[in-house]
CSV table of C-alpha atoms and ligand atoms in Angstrom, one decimal:
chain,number,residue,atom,x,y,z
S,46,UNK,CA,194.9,-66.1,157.1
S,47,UNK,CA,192.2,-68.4,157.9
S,48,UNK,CA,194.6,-68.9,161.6
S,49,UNK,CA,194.5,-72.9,160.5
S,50,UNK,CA,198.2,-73.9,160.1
S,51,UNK,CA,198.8,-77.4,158.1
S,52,UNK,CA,202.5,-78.1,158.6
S,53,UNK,CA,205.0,-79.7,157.0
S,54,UNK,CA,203.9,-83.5,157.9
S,55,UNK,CA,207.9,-83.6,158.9
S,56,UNK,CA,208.1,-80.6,161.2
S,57,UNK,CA,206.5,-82.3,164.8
S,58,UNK,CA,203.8,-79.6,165.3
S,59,UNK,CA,204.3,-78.6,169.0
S,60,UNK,CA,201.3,-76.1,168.9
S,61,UNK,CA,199.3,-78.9,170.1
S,62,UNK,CA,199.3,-82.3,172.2
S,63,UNK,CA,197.9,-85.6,173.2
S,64,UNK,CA,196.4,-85.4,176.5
S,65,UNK,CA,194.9,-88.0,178.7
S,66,UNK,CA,193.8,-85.0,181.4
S,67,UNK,CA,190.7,-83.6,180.3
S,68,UNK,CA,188.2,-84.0,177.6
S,69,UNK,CA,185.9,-81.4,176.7
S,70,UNK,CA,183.2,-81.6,173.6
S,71,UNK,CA,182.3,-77.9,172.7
S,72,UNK,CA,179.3,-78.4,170.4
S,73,UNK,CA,177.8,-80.7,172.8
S,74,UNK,CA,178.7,-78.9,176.4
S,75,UNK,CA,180.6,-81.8,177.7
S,76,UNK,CA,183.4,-81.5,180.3
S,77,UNK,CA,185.2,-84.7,182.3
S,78,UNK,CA,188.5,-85.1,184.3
S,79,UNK,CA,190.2,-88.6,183.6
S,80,UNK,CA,186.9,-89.9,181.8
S,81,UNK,CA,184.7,-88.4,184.8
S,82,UNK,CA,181.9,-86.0,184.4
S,83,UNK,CA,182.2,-82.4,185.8
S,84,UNK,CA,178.6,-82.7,187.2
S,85,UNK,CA,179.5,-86.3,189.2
S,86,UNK,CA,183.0,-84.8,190.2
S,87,UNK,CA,181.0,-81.2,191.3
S,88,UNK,CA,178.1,-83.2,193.1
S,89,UNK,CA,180.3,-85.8,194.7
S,90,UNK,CA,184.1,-85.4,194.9
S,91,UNK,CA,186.2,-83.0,197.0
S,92,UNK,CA,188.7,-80.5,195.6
S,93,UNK,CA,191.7,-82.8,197.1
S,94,UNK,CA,190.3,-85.4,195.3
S,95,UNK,CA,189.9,-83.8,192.0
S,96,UNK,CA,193.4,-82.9,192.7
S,97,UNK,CA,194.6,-86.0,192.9
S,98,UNK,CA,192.7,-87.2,190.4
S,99,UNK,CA,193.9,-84.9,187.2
S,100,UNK,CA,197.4,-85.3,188.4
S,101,UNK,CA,198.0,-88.7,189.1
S,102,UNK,CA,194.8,-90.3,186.7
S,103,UNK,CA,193.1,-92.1,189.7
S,104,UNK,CA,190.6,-90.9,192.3
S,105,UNK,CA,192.4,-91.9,195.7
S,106,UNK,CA,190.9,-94.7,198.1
S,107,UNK,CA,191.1,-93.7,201.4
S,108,UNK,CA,194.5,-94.6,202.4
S,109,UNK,CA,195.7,-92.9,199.2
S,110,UNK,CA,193.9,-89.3,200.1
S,111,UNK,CA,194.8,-89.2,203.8
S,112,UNK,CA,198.8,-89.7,203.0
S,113,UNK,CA,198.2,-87.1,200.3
S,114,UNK,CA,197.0,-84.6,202.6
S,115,UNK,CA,199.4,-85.6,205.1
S,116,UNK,CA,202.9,-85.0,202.8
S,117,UNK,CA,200.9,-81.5,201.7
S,118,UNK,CA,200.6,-80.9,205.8
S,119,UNK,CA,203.7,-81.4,206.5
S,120,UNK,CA,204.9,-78.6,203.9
S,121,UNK,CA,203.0,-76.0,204.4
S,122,UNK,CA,205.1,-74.1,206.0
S,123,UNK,CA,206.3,-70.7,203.8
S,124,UNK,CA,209.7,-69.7,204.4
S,125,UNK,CA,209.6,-66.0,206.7
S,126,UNK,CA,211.6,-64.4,204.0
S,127,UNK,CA,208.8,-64.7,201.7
S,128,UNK,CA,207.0,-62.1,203.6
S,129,UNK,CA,210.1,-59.4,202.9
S,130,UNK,CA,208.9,-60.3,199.3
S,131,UNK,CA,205.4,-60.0,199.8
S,132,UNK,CA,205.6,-56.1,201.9
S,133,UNK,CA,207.5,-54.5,198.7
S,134,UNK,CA,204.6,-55.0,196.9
S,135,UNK,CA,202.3,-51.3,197.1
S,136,UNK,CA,198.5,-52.0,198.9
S,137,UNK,CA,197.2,-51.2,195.0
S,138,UNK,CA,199.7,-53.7,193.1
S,139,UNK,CA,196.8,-56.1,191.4
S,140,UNK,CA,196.8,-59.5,193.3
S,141,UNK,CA,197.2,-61.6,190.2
S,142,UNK,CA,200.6,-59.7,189.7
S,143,UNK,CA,201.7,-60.6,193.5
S,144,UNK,CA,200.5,-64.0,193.1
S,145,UNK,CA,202.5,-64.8,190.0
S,146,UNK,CA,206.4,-62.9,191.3
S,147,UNK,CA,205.9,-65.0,194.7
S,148,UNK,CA,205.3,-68.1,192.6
S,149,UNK,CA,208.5,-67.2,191.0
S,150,UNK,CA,210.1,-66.3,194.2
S,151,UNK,CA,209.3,-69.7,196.1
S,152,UNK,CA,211.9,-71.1,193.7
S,153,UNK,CA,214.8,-69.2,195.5
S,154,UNK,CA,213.5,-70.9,198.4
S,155,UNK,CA,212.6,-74.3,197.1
S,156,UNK,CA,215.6,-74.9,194.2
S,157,UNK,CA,215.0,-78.6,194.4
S,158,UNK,CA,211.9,-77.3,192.2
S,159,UNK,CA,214.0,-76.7,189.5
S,160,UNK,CA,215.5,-79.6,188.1
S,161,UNK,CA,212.9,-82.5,188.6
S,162,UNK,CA,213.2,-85.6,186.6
S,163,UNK,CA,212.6,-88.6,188.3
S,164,UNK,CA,209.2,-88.9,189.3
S,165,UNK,CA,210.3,-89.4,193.5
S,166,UNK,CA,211.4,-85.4,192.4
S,167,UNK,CA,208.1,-84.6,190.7
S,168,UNK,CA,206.0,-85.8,193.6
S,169,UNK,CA,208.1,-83.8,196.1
S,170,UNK,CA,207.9,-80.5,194.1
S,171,UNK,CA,204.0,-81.1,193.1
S,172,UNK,CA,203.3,-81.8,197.2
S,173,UNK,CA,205.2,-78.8,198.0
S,174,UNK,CA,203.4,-76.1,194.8
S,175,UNK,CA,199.9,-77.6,196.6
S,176,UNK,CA,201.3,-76.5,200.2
S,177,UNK,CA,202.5,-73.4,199.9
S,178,UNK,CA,200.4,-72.1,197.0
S,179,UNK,CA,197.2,-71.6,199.2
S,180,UNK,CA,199.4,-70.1,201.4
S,181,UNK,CA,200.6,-67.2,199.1
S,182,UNK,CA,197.2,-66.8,197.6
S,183,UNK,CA,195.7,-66.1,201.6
S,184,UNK,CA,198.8,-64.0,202.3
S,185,UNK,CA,197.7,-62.2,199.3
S,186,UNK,CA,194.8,-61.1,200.6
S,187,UNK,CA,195.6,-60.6,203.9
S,188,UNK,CA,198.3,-58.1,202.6
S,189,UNK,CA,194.9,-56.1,201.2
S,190,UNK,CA,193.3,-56.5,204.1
S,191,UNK,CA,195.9,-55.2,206.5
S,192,UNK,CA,196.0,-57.8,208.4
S,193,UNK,CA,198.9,-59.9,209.9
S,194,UNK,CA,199.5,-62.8,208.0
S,195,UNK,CA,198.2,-66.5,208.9
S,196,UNK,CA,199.8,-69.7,209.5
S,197,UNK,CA,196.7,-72.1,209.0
S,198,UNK,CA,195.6,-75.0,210.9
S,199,UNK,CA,196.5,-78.0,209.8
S,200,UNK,CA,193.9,-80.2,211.6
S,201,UNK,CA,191.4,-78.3,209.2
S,202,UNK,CA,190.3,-79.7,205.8
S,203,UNK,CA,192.5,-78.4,202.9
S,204,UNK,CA,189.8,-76.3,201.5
S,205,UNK,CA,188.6,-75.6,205.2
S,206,UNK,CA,192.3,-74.5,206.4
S,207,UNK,CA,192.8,-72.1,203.0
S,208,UNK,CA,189.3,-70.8,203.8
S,209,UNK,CA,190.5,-69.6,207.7
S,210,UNK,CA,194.2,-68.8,206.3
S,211,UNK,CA,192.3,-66.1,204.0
S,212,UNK,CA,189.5,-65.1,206.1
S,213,UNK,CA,190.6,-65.5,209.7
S,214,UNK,CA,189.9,-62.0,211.6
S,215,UNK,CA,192.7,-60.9,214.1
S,216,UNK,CA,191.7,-61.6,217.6
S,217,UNK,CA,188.9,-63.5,217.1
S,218,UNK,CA,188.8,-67.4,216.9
S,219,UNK,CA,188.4,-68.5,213.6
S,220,UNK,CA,183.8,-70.3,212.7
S,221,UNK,CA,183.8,-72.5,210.0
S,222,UNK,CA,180.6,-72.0,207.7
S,223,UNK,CA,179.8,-75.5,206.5
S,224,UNK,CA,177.8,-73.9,203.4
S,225,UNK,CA,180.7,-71.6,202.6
S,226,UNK,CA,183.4,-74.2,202.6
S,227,UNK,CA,181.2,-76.4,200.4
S,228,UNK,CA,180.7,-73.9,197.8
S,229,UNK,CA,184.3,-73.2,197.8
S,230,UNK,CA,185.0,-76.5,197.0
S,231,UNK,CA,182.8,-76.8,194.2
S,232,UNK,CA,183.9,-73.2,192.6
S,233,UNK,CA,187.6,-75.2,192.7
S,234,UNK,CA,186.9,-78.5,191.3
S,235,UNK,CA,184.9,-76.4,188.3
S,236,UNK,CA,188.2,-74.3,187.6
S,237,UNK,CA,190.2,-77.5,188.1
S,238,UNK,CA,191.2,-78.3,184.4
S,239,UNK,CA,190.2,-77.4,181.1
S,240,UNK,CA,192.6,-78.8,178.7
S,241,UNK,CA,194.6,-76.8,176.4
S,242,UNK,CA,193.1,-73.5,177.1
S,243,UNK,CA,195.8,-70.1,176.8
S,244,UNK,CA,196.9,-70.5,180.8
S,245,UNK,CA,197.8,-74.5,180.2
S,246,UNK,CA,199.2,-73.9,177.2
S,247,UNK,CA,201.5,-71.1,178.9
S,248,UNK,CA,202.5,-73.9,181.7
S,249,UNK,CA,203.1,-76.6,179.3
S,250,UNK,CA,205.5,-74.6,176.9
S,251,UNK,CA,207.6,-73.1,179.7
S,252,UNK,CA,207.5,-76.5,181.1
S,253,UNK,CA,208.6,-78.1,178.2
S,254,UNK,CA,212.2,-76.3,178.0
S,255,UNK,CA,212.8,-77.7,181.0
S,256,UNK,CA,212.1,-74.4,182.8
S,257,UNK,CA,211.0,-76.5,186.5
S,258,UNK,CA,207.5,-76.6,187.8
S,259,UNK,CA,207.1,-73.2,189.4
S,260,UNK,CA,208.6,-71.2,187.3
S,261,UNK,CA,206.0,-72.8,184.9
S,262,UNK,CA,203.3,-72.2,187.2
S,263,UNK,CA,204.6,-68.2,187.6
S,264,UNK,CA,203.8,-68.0,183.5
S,265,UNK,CA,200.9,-70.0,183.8
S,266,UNK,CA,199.3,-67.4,186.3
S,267,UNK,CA,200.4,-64.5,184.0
S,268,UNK,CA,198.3,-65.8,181.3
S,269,UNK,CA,195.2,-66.3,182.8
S,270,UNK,CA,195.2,-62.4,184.0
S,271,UNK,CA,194.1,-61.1,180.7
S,272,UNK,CA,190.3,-60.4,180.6
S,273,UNK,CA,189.8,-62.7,177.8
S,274,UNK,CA,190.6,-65.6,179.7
S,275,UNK,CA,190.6,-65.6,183.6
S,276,UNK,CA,190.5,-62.1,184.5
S,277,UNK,CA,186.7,-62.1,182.7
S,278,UNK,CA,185.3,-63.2,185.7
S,279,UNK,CA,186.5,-59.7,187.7
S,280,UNK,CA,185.2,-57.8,184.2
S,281,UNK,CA,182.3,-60.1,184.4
S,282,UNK,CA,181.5,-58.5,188.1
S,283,UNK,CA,182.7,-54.6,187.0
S,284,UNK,CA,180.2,-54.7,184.0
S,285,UNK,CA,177.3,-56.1,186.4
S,286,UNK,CA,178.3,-53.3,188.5
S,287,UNK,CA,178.5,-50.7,185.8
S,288,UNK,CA,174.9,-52.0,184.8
S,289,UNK,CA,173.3,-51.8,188.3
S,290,UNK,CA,174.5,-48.4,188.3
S,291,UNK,CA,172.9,-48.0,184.9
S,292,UNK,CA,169.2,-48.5,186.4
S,293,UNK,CA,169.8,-51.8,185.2
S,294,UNK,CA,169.6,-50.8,182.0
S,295,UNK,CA,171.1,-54.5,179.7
S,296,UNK,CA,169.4,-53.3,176.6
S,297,UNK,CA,172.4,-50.6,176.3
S,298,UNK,CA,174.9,-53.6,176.9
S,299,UNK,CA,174.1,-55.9,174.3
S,300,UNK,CA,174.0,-52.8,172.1
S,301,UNK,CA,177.1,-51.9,172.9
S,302,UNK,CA,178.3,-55.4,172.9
S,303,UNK,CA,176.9,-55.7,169.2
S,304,UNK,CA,178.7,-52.8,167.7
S,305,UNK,CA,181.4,-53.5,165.9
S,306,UNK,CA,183.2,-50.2,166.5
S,307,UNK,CA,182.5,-50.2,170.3
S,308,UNK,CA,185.5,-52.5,172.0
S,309,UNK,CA,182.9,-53.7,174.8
S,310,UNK,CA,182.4,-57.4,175.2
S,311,UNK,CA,179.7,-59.2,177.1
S,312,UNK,CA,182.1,-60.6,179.4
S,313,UNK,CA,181.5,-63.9,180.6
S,314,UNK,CA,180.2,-64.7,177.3
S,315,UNK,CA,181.5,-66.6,174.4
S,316,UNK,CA,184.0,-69.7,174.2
S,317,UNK,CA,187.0,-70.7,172.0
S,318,UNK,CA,185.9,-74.1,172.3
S,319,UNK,CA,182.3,-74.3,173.6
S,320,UNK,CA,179.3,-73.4,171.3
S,321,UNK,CA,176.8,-74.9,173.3
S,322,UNK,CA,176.4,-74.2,177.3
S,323,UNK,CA,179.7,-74.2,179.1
S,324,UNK,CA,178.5,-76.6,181.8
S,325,UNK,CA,180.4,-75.5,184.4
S,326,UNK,CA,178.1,-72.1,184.2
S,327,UNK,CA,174.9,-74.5,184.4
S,328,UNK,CA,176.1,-75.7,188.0
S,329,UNK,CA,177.3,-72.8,189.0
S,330,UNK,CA,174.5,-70.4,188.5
S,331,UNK,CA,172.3,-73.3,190.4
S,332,UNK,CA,174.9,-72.9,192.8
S,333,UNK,CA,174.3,-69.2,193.3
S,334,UNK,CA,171.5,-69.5,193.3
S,335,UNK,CA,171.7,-72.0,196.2
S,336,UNK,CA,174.7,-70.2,198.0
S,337,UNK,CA,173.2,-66.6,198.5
S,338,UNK,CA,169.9,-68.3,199.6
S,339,UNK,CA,171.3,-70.5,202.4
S,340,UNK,CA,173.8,-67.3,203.5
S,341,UNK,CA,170.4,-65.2,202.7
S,342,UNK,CA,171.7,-62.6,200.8
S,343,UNK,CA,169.7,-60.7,198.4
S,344,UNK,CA,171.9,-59.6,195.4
S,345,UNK,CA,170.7,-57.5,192.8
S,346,UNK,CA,173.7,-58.3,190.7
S,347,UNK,CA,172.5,-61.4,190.2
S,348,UNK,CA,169.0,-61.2,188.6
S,349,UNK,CA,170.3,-58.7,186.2
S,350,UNK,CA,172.9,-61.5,185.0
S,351,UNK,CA,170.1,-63.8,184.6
S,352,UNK,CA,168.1,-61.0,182.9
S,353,UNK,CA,171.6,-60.5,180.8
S,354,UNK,CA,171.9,-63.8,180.2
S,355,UNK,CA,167.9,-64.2,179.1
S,356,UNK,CA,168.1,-61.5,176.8
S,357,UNK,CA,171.4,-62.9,175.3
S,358,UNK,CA,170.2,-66.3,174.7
S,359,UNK,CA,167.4,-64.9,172.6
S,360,UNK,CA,169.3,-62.4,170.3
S,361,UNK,CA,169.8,-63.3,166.9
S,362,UNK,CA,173.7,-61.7,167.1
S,363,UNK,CA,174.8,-64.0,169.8
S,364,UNK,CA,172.5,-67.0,168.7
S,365,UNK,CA,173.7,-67.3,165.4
S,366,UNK,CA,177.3,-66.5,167.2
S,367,UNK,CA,176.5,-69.3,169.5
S,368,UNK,CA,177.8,-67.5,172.3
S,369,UNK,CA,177.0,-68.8,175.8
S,370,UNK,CA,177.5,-68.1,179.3
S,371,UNK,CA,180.9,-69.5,180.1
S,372,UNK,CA,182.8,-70.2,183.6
S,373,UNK,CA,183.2,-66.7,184.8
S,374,UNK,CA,179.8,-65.1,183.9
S,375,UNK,CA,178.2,-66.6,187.3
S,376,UNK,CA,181.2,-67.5,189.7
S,377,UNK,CA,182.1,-64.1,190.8
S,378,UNK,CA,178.3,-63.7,192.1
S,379,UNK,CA,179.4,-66.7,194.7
S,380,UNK,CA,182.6,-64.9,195.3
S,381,UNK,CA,181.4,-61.9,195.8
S,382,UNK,CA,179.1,-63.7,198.6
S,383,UNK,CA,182.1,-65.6,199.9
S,384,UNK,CA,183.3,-62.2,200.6
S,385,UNK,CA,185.9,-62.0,198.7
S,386,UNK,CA,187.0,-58.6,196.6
S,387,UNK,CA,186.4,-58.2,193.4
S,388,UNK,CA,190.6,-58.4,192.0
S,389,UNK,CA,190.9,-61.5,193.7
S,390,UNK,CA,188.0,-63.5,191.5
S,391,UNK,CA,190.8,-64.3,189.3
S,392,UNK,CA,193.5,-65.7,192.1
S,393,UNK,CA,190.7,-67.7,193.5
S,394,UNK,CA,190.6,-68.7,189.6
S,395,UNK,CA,194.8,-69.8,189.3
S,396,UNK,CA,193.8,-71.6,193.0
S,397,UNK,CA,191.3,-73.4,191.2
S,398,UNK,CA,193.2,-74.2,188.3
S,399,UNK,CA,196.6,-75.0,189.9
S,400,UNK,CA,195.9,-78.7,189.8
S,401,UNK,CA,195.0,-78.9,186.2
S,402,UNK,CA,198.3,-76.8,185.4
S,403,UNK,CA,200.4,-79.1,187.5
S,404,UNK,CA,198.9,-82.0,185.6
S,405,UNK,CA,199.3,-80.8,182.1
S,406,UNK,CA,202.7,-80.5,183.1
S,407,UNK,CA,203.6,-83.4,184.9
S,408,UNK,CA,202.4,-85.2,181.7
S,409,UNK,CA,203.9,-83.3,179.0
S,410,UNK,CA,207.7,-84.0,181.3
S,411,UNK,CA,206.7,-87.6,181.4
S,412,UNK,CA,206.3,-87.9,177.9
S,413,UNK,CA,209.3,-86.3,177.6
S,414,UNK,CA,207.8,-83.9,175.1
S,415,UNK,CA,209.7,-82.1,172.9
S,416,UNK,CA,210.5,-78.4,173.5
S,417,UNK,CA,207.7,-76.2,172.7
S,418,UNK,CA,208.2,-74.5,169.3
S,419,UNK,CA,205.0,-73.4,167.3
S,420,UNK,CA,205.8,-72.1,163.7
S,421,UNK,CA,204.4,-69.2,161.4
S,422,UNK,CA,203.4,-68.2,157.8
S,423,UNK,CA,205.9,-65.6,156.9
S,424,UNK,CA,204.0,-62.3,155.2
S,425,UNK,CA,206.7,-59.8,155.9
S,426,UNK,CA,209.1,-58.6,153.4
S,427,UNK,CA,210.9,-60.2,150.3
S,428,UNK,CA,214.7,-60.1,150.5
S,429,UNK,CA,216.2,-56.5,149.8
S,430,UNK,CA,219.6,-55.2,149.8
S,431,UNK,CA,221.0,-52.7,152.7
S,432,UNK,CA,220.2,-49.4,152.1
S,433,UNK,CA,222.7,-47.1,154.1
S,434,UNK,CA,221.2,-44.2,156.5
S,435,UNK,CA,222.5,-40.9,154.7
S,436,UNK,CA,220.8,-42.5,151.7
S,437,UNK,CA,216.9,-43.9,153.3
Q,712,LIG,C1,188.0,-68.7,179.9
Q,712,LIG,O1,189.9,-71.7,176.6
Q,712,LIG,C2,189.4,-72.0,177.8
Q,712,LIG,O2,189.0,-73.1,178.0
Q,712,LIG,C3,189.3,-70.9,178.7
Q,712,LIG,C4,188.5,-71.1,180.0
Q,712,LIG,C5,189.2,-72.1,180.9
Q,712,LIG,O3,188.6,-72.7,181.7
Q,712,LIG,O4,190.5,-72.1,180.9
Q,712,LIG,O5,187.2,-71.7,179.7
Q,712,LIG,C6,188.3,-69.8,180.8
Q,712,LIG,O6,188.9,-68.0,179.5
Q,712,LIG,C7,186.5,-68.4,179.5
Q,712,LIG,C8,186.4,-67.2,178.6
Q,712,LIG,C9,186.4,-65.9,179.5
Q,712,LIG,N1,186.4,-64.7,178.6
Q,712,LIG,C10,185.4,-63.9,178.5
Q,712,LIG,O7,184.3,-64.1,179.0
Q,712,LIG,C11,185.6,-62.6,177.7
Q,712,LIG,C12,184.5,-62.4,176.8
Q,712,LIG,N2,184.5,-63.4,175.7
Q,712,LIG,C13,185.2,-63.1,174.5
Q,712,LIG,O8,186.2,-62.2,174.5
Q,712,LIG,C14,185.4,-64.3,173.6
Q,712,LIG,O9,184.2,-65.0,173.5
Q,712,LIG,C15,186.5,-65.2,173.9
Q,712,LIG,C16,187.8,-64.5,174.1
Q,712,LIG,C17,186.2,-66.1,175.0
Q,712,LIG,C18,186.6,-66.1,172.6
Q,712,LIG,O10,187.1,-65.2,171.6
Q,712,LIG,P1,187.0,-65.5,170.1
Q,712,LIG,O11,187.5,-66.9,169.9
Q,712,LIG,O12,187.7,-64.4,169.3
Q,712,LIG,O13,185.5,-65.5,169.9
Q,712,LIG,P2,184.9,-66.1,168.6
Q,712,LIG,O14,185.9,-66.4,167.5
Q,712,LIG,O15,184.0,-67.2,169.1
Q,712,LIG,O16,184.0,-64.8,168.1
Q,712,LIG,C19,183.1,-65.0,167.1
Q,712,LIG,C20,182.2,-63.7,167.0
Q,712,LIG,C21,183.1,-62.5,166.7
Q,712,LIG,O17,182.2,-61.6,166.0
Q,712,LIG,P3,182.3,-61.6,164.4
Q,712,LIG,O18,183.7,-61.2,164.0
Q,712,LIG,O19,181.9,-63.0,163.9
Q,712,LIG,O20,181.2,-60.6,164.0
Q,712,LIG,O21,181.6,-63.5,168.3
Q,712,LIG,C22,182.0,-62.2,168.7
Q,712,LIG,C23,183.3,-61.9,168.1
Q,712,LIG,O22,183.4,-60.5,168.1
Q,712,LIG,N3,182.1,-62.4,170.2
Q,712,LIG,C24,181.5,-61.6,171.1
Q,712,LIG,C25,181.8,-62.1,172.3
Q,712,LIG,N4,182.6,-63.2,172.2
Q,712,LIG,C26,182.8,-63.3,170.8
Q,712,LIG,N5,180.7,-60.5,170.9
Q,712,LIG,C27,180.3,-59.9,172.1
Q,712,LIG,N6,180.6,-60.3,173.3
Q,712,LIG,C28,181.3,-61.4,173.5
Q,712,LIG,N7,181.6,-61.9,174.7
């Protein structure tokens, strides 16, 4: 009952892993990729790099980067059918939901994505998941939008060219915003990985029957939807709201956040593993700070998190709880800035992530990992005989 399972030493317990990906230390609020820290990666790196990075264990010299970019260039193209796919989807069908059926669908148009063993395969499959991915997740929006669909530019940055793809207005020549594209990249390489959290874990056990890499990736993007894990950040954003409309009024929040009978959760708050600072929210609530002053926006939404988060950090229920801000209680504020609506905080989330899920699973097929089988304490019934109907 205690939820900690000690199995047979014989049975190989496939709940859990060795990874060489990420390490994280919860009590002290540490996070690094491949033995680098979040804040040097955050400060220093680009996405692309990260990307690299988590997947193949190395960050790329120069030579290494450019040809990286270049194979994800050249496929980048989405096959026109897609978009049949994409317009039987209603205007109100929840982006994550879209996202994750044309994840599945690109596998009817990419089968070599299915059966990849050799690592040549891998490569080809991971190159093409990076390519098109963006791709979807602009098309995604665009579908909201009403506007036509875009094709990129490919002499643009990767983060740059995802940026137009999503934002580009019709008829007008697309402006990069230096400070935008910059805070973009940071909001991805913070989502980038997190070892074995519920979304990875998905990826990893579809992965590991063998299931292919975007089919995988489909499940992977299902999980993270809930509200507990990666759809907080757009619950995170509706309970700001909810508060401004309030008067501001938090007090009511953590009360009802404290009461055991009310279902309400301070979202953005609380870790499975961390019980200390997540330290992703550290950097980016400095980042918001910085973003919506250089764009020189004024958002109310923000000082009441920080009063939130003040008046969390010094109540005994979530102190002695040791419940912290996490990833999502800041980064929809900088989203939300980006311009980008509130249902697609958590697609800008899977983007984010997609690296760290590719990773995990690249590793777990080149351990050649067992297929995924947690096990269970039975507390059901003891045997009993049939009982026929006319007699129950
Ligand atoms: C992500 O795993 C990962 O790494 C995930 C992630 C990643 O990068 O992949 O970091 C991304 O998912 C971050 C989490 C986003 N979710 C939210 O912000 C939703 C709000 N948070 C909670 O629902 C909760 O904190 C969880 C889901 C994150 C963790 O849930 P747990 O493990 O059940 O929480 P816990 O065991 O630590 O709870 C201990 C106590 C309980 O109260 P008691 O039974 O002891 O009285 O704390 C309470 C909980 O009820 N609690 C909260 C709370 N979180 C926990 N009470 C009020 N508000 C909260 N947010």
């Amino acid at each position: 009952k205690t939820g900690i399972v000690t199995l047979d030493p014989g049975y190989k317990n496939t709940g859990s892993c060795e990874s060489a990906i990420t390490f994280l230390d919860g009590e002290k609020g540490i996070l690094r990729y491949r033995g680098y820290s979040i804040e040097e990666l955050a400060e220093h790196a680009s996405f692309l790099e990260v990307a690299f990075l988590l997947i193949f264990g190395e960050l790329p010299n120069k030579e290494q980067l450019d040809k990286f970019h270049k194979d994800i260039k050249a496929e980048s193209h989405v096959d026109e059918d897609m978009k049949k796919i994409l317009d039987s989807f209603p205007k109100s069908a929840h982006p994550m939901g879209v996202l994750s059926s044309l994840t599945s669908a690109l596998i009817a148009f990419n089968p070599m994505s299915v059966n990849v063993s050799s690592e040549k395969d891998m490569y080809h499959a991971i190159i093409r998941i990076l390519a098109k991915f963006p791709v979807l997740v602009a098309w995604t929006l665009r579908k909201k939008k009403g506007f036509p669909l875009d094709y990129g530019d490919n002499s643009l940055g990767y983060v740059e060219n995802i940026h137009k793809m999503m934002f580009k207005k019709p008829n007008e020549d697309y402006k990069t915003n230096k400070i935008v594209i910059e805070a973009l990249d940071k909001l991805l390489i913070l989502h980038a990985d997190h070892e074995q959290n519920c979304s990875t874990s998905t990826v990893r056990i579809v992965g590991s029957s063998h299931a292919g890499l975007f089919a995988s990736l489909s499940a992977g993007i299902s999980a993270l939807w809930g509200p507990l894990h990666g759809g907080a950040n757009q619950a995170v954003l509706e309970m700001l709201e909810a508060i401004e409309a309030d008067g501001g009024d938090t007090k009511k929040y953590m009360a009802k956040a404290k009461d055991k009978d009310d279902p309400f959760r301070l979202m953005g708050f609380g870790h499975r593993v961390y019980k200390n600072f997540d330290p992703r929210a550290k950097i980016i609530k400095k980042a918001a700070d910085e973003v919506l002053g250089d764009l020189g926006i004024e958002d109310p939404i923000l000082e009441i998190a920080k009063g939130l988060e003040k008046e969390a950090l010094e109540d005994q229920y979530f102190v002695e709880r040791k419940l912290y801000p996490n990833v999502d209680f800041y980064s929809g504020i900088i989203y939300r800035a980006l311009g980008i609506p509130t249902d697609m905080f958590t697609v800008m989330f899977a983007l984010g992530r997609l690296p760290g899920w590719i990773a995990q699973w690249r590793e777990m097929r080149l351990n050649n990992e067992p297929i995924g089988r947690p096990r269970q304490i039975y507390v059901g019934a003891k045997k009993r005989a049939f009982v026929p109907v006319e007699k129950r």
